[in-house]
Structure formats: C-alpha cells, structure tokens
Amino acid sequence: MKAVIISEFGGTEVLKIQETELPIPMDDEILVKVFASGVNPVDGVIRNGGNDLLRPLLKLPLILGCDAAGIVEEVGTNVTSFKKGDEVFGCPNFPGNGSYAEFVAARATQFAFKPKNISFNEASAVPLTALVAWMGLFELGKLQEGQRVLILGASGGVGNFAVQGAKAKGAYVIATASSGNLEFLKQIGADEVLDYKTQNVEKILQKIDLVFDASPVRDDNERLKSVSVLKNGGIYVTANVDFPFNEKVNKLFAKKNIKGEMVAGQKHEHLQEIAKLIEDGKIKIFLSKVYPLEQVEEAHKESETWHVRGKLVLEVQKKKENDKKN
C-alpha cells in the first residue's frame, strides 16, 4: 500500500510517499481502507520531532495522520462492533502509524460509524478536532445549557466544532476570530462575535462561565486577559498543552478560584454522539481545501500558515464502485 512515511524529523521535505506492507489487525483491531485523512497542526509538530509531551512517544519511521475515514476491510477476532463493509471514521493510533495511508489497522474503539449524510472527505475532517472540542467543553469545562462560553480561535479546526457543539447543547456562545471570519462564526451559531485584533475581550466581557482557548496564539498576556473575564469559580480550558500556565496565570486562577485545565486526551466514545449531531444537521463540516495524497507537502505548508478556516484534508484514494458495504 501507499503511505506517507517519515524516516527523519524535519520540514516538509521529509514527507515521502512510499510503498509499505499492509498492516495486519490484531484481535481488538479493524483494518480500514482509508479514503481520506484530516490534516492537523499536530501532524506538523510530529513531523518536526514533537514537543516535550510527544517526543518520548515517537519512533521512526512512522506514518503521520490522526484522522481516518473509510470502509472496514477486515475485523479482528474479538471485534463485534463492526463488520467488513461498514463505513467508519475515527482517530487511530495517535501518535503512531496513522491515516496518511491507503490502509490503517487500529483498535475498533477508536472508530465510530460514519455519518450517512456526509462524504468520506468531510468525515475525515471531524475526529481529532471534534474530540478535542468535546473534551474541552464538556469533560473538562463542564459546560451546561444556558451557560456563557467564550471560544478563542473559533474559526479554526477545533474552534468551529466548539462553537457548534456548545450551541447544540444550549450554551450562549461568544466567539473570537479575525474580521474576515466573523460572519462565518455567526452562520455556524455564535451568539456574539469579537474581532480579536481590534476588540479587547477584557473590556467587553465579564462573568463568563467557561473560556475555551482553541487559538494558536501562545502569549501569556493574552491568556491573562481571557482569564480575567471569567466569573469567580469559572473554568479556563486550553488546547495548547505545550504552553504551560505561568506563575501570573496560576496566581489569577487562585485569586478568582478558577480551575485551569489542558486538553491532553480525547474520549473516542464521543464520536458516535458527534456523528448523530452531524446527521441531525446541528453540526456542519467546513473543508478549507482537499489535497490529493501526492500534495501532502503543500497541505502541510498551508496548515502551518495558521490561517485555515475549517479543515484541510488529504484525499488518500478515491472511492470506487466496488467499494460497497457488504
């Protein structure tokens, strides 16, 4: 099978499409024929050698990719949740041999049934970013119906799922982005939108229940501003696990009795709930651009601009007429 394999860490030039052996699923795994893979900023982090959290987990050579959408080709002997021919999407083997490949073998629990009303390309844009949003909002952020949530970096891959997920659960959503993305945020359900370049959230907002930081910006002063808008006893959650809370931030947490959290993992069981919301029309998928596998370098360069609205996707292979459910 074809796969994007890195044998050394570095820039986009280390991304090599090679032929490699078809993986064999273990007893608790499924083998998935991959039609599409999402492209995430963390893919570039791994390609460059990882951060303090990821570096000990990375072993070369490896296949990049955290999002897969495709059809079950084979099931392990202990798998009862899927059968050959099922259309699935999931977040396999993070970080390890992943979804930039024509086939991936991974635990069945890392997958869910693909929403029937979207394509494989669209489905591959969902798993990692949506699961990060769900963990941040509902597991760590304890977001409830009627609460006010401020979502930073709301137009990106994680942010747009956070806006839609929070709105689907009945929260009042305030979202920040650049001026060119404000109308987009209104369209996906934000109750209020703020231009982070020209409007100061700390002067406009107060007594927010939850701040969810999905922005790529890593700046302690900006973090202090967003923490300051929380009510006493509020919750601050960030997706930037590589950017620890500094002393000033921790002091402000203590002063306002705020709980500070970092999204360090995901719960794959949320995928089926997310799929149901997609099928019900409460969450829409926004693709920034779809690249063929052969243009993986271009996809990574685009991802690293940090100005992607929605999600970038690699079309690993096209679905053919004989790729049907049995």
Coordinates of C-alpha atoms in Angstrom, one line a residue:
M1 CA 0.0 0.0 0.0
K2 CA 1.0 3.7 -0.4
A3 CA 1.7 5.7 2.7
V4 CA 3.3 9.0 3.7
I5 CA 6.3 7.8 5.8
I6 CA 8.8 10.0 7.6
S7 CA 12.2 8.4 8.3
E8 CA 13.6 11.5 9.9
F9 CA 12.2 14.6 11.5
G10 CA 12.3 18.0 9.8
G11 CA 10.5 20.2 7.3
T12 CA 8.0 19.2 4.6
E13 CA 10.8 17.7 2.6
V14 CA 10.8 14.6 4.9
L15 CA 7.3 13.6 3.8
K16 CA 7.8 10.7 1.5
I17 CA 5.2 8.6 -0.3
Q18 CA 6.4 5.0 -0.2
E19 CA 5.1 1.5 -0.7
T20 CA 4.9 -0.4 2.6
E21 CA 3.3 -3.6 3.8
L22 CA -0.4 -3.9 4.5
P23 CA -1.0 -3.8 8.3
I24 CA -2.5 -6.9 9.9
P25 CA -5.2 -6.1 12.5
M26 CA -4.8 -7.6 16.0
D27 CA -7.7 -9.3 17.8
D28 CA -9.2 -6.0 19.0
E29 CA -8.5 -4.0 15.8
I30 CA -10.1 -3.3 12.5
L31 CA -8.4 -2.8 9.2
V32 CA -9.8 0.2 7.4
K33 CA -9.4 1.1 3.8
V34 CA -8.7 4.8 4.1
F35 CA -10.3 7.2 1.6
A36 CA -9.4 10.5 3.4
S37 CA -7.4 11.8 6.2
G38 CA -7.6 15.1 8.0
V39 CA -4.6 17.3 8.2
N40 CA -4.0 18.7 11.7
P41 CA -1.4 21.2 13.1
V42 CA -0.1 18.4 15.4
D43 CA 0.9 16.5 12.2
G44 CA 3.5 19.2 11.6
V45 CA 4.6 19.2 15.2
I46 CA 5.2 15.4 15.0
R47 CA 6.9 15.8 11.6
N48 CA 9.3 18.3 13.2
G49 CA 10.1 15.9 16.1
G50 CA 7.4 16.6 18.5
N51 CA 7.2 18.7 21.7
D52 CA 8.0 17.8 25.3
L53 CA 4.8 15.7 25.6
L54 CA 5.1 13.9 22.3
R55 CA 8.8 13.4 21.8
P56 CA 9.1 10.3 24.0
L57 CA 6.3 8.6 22.2
L58 CA 7.7 9.0 18.6
K59 CA 9.6 6.2 16.9
L60 CA 10.9 6.4 13.4
P61 CA 9.9 5.5 10.8
L62 CA 6.3 6.4 11.2
I63 CA 3.2 7.2 9.2
L64 CA 1.6 10.5 10.0
G65 CA -2.2 11.2 10.3
C66 CA -4.7 11.3 13.2
D67 CA -8.0 11.3 11.3
A68 CA -9.3 8.5 9.1
A69 CA -12.5 7.9 7.1
G70 CA -13.0 4.8 5.1
I71 CA -14.5 1.3 4.9
V72 CA -13.8 -1.7 7.2
E73 CA -11.8 -4.2 5.2
E74 CA -11.2 -6.8 8.0
V75 CA -12.1 -7.2 11.7
G76 CA -10.1 -8.8 14.5
T77 CA -11.4 -12.0 16.1
N78 CA -12.6 -10.1 19.2
V79 CA -14.4 -7.3 17.4
T80 CA -18.2 -7.3 17.4
S81 CA -18.9 -3.6 16.9
F82 CA -18.1 -3.6 13.2
K83 CA -18.2 -5.9 10.2
K84 CA -16.5 -5.9 6.8
G85 CA -18.0 -3.1 4.6
D86 CA -19.0 -0.7 7.4
E87 CA -18.3 2.9 6.7
V88 CA -16.4 4.4 9.6
F89 CA -14.4 7.4 10.8
G90 CA -12.0 7.7 13.7
C91 CA -8.8 8.8 15.3
P92 CA -6.4 5.9 15.0
N93 CA -3.0 5.3 16.7
F94 CA -2.2 8.8 18.0
P95 CA 0.7 9.3 17.8
G96 CA 1.9 6.4 15.7
N97 CA 1.3 4.7 12.4
G98 CA -1.7 6.7 11.3
S99 CA -4.0 7.7 8.5
Y100 CA -1.8 9.1 5.7
A101 CA -2.0 5.6 4.2
E102 CA -4.3 3.5 2.0
F103 CA -5.0 1.2 4.9
V104 CA -4.7 1.6 8.7
A105 CA -5.1 -1.0 11.5
A106 CA -6.3 0.3 14.8
R107 CA -8.4 -0.5 17.8
A108 CA -12.1 -0.8 17.0
T109 CA -12.9 1.5 19.9
Q110 CA -11.1 4.4 18.1
F111 CA -13.8 4.4 15.4
A112 CA -17.5 5.1 15.0
F113 CA -20.0 4.7 12.2
K114 CA -19.5 7.5 9.6
P115 CA -22.5 9.9 9.5
K116 CA -24.6 8.9 6.5
N117 CA -25.1 12.4 5.2
I118 CA -21.5 13.4 4.6
S119 CA -18.7 12.3 2.3
F120 CA -15.5 10.5 3.4
N121 CA -13.6 13.7 2.8
E122 CA -15.9 15.6 5.2
A123 CA -15.9 12.7 7.7
S124 CA -12.1 12.7 7.9
A125 CA -12.2 16.4 8.9
V126 CA -14.0 15.6 12.1
P127 CA -12.4 13.1 14.6
L128 CA -9.4 14.7 16.3
T129 CA -10.6 18.3 16.3
A130 CA -14.2 17.5 17.3
L131 CA -12.9 15.2 20.1
V132 CA -10.6 17.9 21.4
A133 CA -13.5 20.4 21.4
W134 CA -15.8 17.9 23.2
M135 CA -13.1 17.2 25.9
G136 CA -12.5 20.9 26.4
L137 CA -16.1 21.9 26.6
F138 CA -17.9 19.1 28.3
E139 CA -15.4 16.8 30.1
L140 CA -13.1 19.5 31.4
G141 CA -15.2 22.6 31.0
K142 CA -18.4 21.1 32.4
L143 CA -20.4 23.3 30.1
Q144 CA -24.1 23.3 30.8
E145 CA -27.2 24.6 29.0
G146 CA -27.6 28.3 29.5
Q147 CA -24.0 29.0 30.5
R148 CA -21.9 31.6 28.7
V149 CA -18.7 30.3 27.0
L150 CA -16.0 32.3 25.3
I151 CA -14.3 30.4 22.5
L152 CA -10.9 31.8 21.3
G153 CA -9.7 31.0 17.8
A154 CA -13.2 30.0 16.9
S155 CA -12.9 29.7 13.2
G156 CA -10.2 27.0 13.1
G157 CA -10.5 23.3 13.1
V158 CA -11.1 22.8 16.8
G159 CA -12.8 26.2 17.3
N160 CA -15.6 25.8 14.8
F161 CA -16.6 22.4 16.3
A162 CA -16.5 24.0 19.7
V163 CA -18.9 26.8 18.6
Q164 CA -21.3 24.3 17.0
G165 CA -21.1 21.8 19.8
A166 CA -21.7 24.4 22.5
K167 CA -24.6 25.8 20.6
A168 CA -26.1 22.4 20.1
K169 CA -26.0 21.9 23.9
G170 CA -27.8 25.2 24.6
A171 CA -24.9 27.4 25.7
Y172 CA -24.6 31.1 24.9
V173 CA -21.6 31.3 22.6
I174 CA -19.2 34.2 22.3
A175 CA -16.5 33.6 19.7
T176 CA -13.3 35.4 18.6
A177 CA -11.6 35.4 15.3
S178 CA -10.2 37.9 12.7
S179 CA -12.6 40.2 11.0
G180 CA -12.8 38.1 7.8
N181 CA -14.2 35.2 9.8
L182 CA -16.8 36.9 12.0
E183 CA -19.7 36.4 9.5
F184 CA -18.7 32.7 9.3
L185 CA -19.0 32.4 13.0
K186 CA -22.4 33.9 13.0
Q187 CA -23.5 31.5 10.4
I188 CA -22.4 28.5 12.5
G189 CA -24.3 29.7 15.5
A190 CA -22.2 32.1 17.6
D191 CA -24.4 34.5 19.6
E192 CA -21.7 37.2 19.8
V193 CA -18.5 37.6 17.7
L194 CA -15.5 39.6 18.5
D195 CA -12.5 40.7 16.4
Y196 CA -9.5 39.7 18.5
K197 CA -7.3 42.2 16.6
T198 CA -9.4 45.3 17.4
Q199 CA -11.6 44.4 20.3
N200 CA -10.4 43.9 23.9
V201 CA -12.4 41.0 25.4
E202 CA -11.3 42.0 28.9
K203 CA -13.1 45.4 28.5
I204 CA -16.2 43.9 26.9
L205 CA -16.9 40.7 28.8
Q206 CA -17.3 39.7 32.4
K207 CA -18.6 36.8 34.5
I208 CA -18.1 34.2 31.8
D209 CA -18.6 30.6 32.9
L210 CA -16.0 29.0 30.6
V211 CA -13.2 30.1 28.4
F212 CA -12.1 27.6 25.8
D213 CA -8.8 28.6 24.1
A214 CA -8.5 27.0 20.7
S215 CA -6.3 29.7 19.4
P216 CA -2.8 29.0 18.0
V217 CA -1.6 32.1 19.9
R218 CA 0.8 31.3 22.7
D219 CA 1.1 34.6 24.7
D220 CA 0.9 34.9 28.5
N221 CA -0.5 38.4 28.4
E222 CA -3.3 37.4 26.1
R223 CA -4.0 34.4 28.4
L224 CA -4.3 36.7 31.4
K225 CA -6.8 38.9 29.6
S226 CA -9.0 35.9 28.7
V227 CA -8.8 34.5 32.2
S228 CA -9.8 37.9 33.7
V229 CA -13.3 37.7 32.0
L230 CA -14.2 34.5 33.9
K231 CA -16.5 34.7 36.9
N232 CA -15.2 33.6 40.3
G233 CA -15.2 29.8 40.2
G234 CA -15.2 29.7 36.4
I235 CA -13.2 27.3 34.3
Y236 CA -10.4 28.0 31.8
V237 CA -9.5 25.3 29.3
T238 CA -6.8 25.4 26.7
A239 CA -5.9 23.1 23.8
N240 CA -2.3 24.3 23.8
V241 CA -0.8 21.6 26.0
D242 CA 2.7 22.6 25.0
F243 CA 2.2 26.1 26.6
P244 CA 2.1 25.6 30.5
F245 CA 0.4 28.1 32.7
N246 CA 2.9 30.6 34.1
E247 CA 3.1 32.0 37.6
K248 CA 1.0 35.1 36.9
V249 CA -1.8 32.9 35.3
N250 CA -1.7 30.5 38.3
K251 CA -2.0 33.4 40.7
L252 CA -5.0 34.8 38.9
F253 CA -6.5 31.3 38.9
A254 CA -6.1 31.2 42.7
K255 CA -7.4 34.7 43.3
K256 CA -10.6 34.0 41.4
N257 CA -11.0 30.3 42.4
I258 CA -10.7 29.4 38.7
K259 CA -9.9 25.9 37.6
G260 CA -7.3 25.8 34.8
E261 CA -7.3 22.7 32.5
M262 CA -5.4 21.5 29.5
V263 CA -6.9 19.1 26.9
A264 CA -4.4 16.3 27.0
G265 CA -6.5 13.5 25.6
Q266 CA -9.8 12.5 23.9
K267 CA -12.6 10.1 24.6
H268 CA -13.4 8.2 21.4
E269 CA -16.8 7.2 22.7
H270 CA -18.0 10.8 22.0
L271 CA -17.6 10.2 18.2
Q272 CA -21.0 8.5 17.9
E273 CA -22.7 11.4 19.7
I274 CA -20.9 13.8 17.3
A275 CA -22.0 11.7 14.3
K276 CA -25.6 11.9 15.5
L277 CA -25.4 15.7 15.7
I278 CA -24.0 15.8 12.2
E279 CA -26.8 13.6 10.9
D280 CA -29.3 15.9 12.6
G281 CA -27.9 18.9 10.9
K282 CA -26.7 20.5 14.2
I283 CA -23.0 20.3 13.2
K284 CA -21.8 21.1 9.7
I285 CA -18.4 20.3 8.3
F286 CA -16.3 23.0 6.7
L287 CA -13.4 22.0 4.4
S288 CA -10.8 24.6 3.6
K289 CA -9.2 22.6 0.9
V290 CA -8.9 19.0 -0.2
Y291 CA -5.4 17.9 -1.4
P292 CA -4.5 14.6 -3.2
L293 CA -2.1 12.5 -1.2
E294 CA 0.7 13.4 -3.7
Q295 CA 0.4 17.0 -2.5
V296 CA 1.0 16.3 1.2
E297 CA 3.8 18.8 1.3
E298 CA 1.6 21.6 0.1
A299 CA -1.1 20.6 2.6
H300 CA 1.4 20.9 5.5
K301 CA 2.7 24.2 4.3
E302 CA -0.9 25.5 4.2
S303 CA -1.6 24.1 7.7
E304 CA 1.5 25.9 9.1
T305 CA 0.2 29.3 8.0
W306 CA -2.3 29.1 11.0
H307 CA -4.9 30.9 8.9
V308 CA -7.0 27.9 7.9
R309 CA -10.8 28.2 8.2
G310 CA -12.2 24.8 9.0
K311 CA -10.1 21.8 8.0
L312 CA -7.6 20.7 5.4
V313 CA -8.0 17.1 4.1
L314 CA -5.9 14.6 2.2
E315 CA -7.8 12.5 -0.3
V316 CA -5.8 9.3 0.1
Q317 CA -7.7 7.4 -2.6
K318 CA -11.0 7.8 -4.4
K319 CA -13.9 5.5 -3.6
K320 CA -14.7 3.1 -6.5
E321 CA -17.9 1.5 -7.4
N322 CA -16.9 -1.9 -5.9
D323 CA -16.1 -0.2 -2.5
K324 CA -19.5 -1.0 -1.1
K325 CA -20.9 -2.2 2.1
N326 CA -21.5 -6.0 2.2

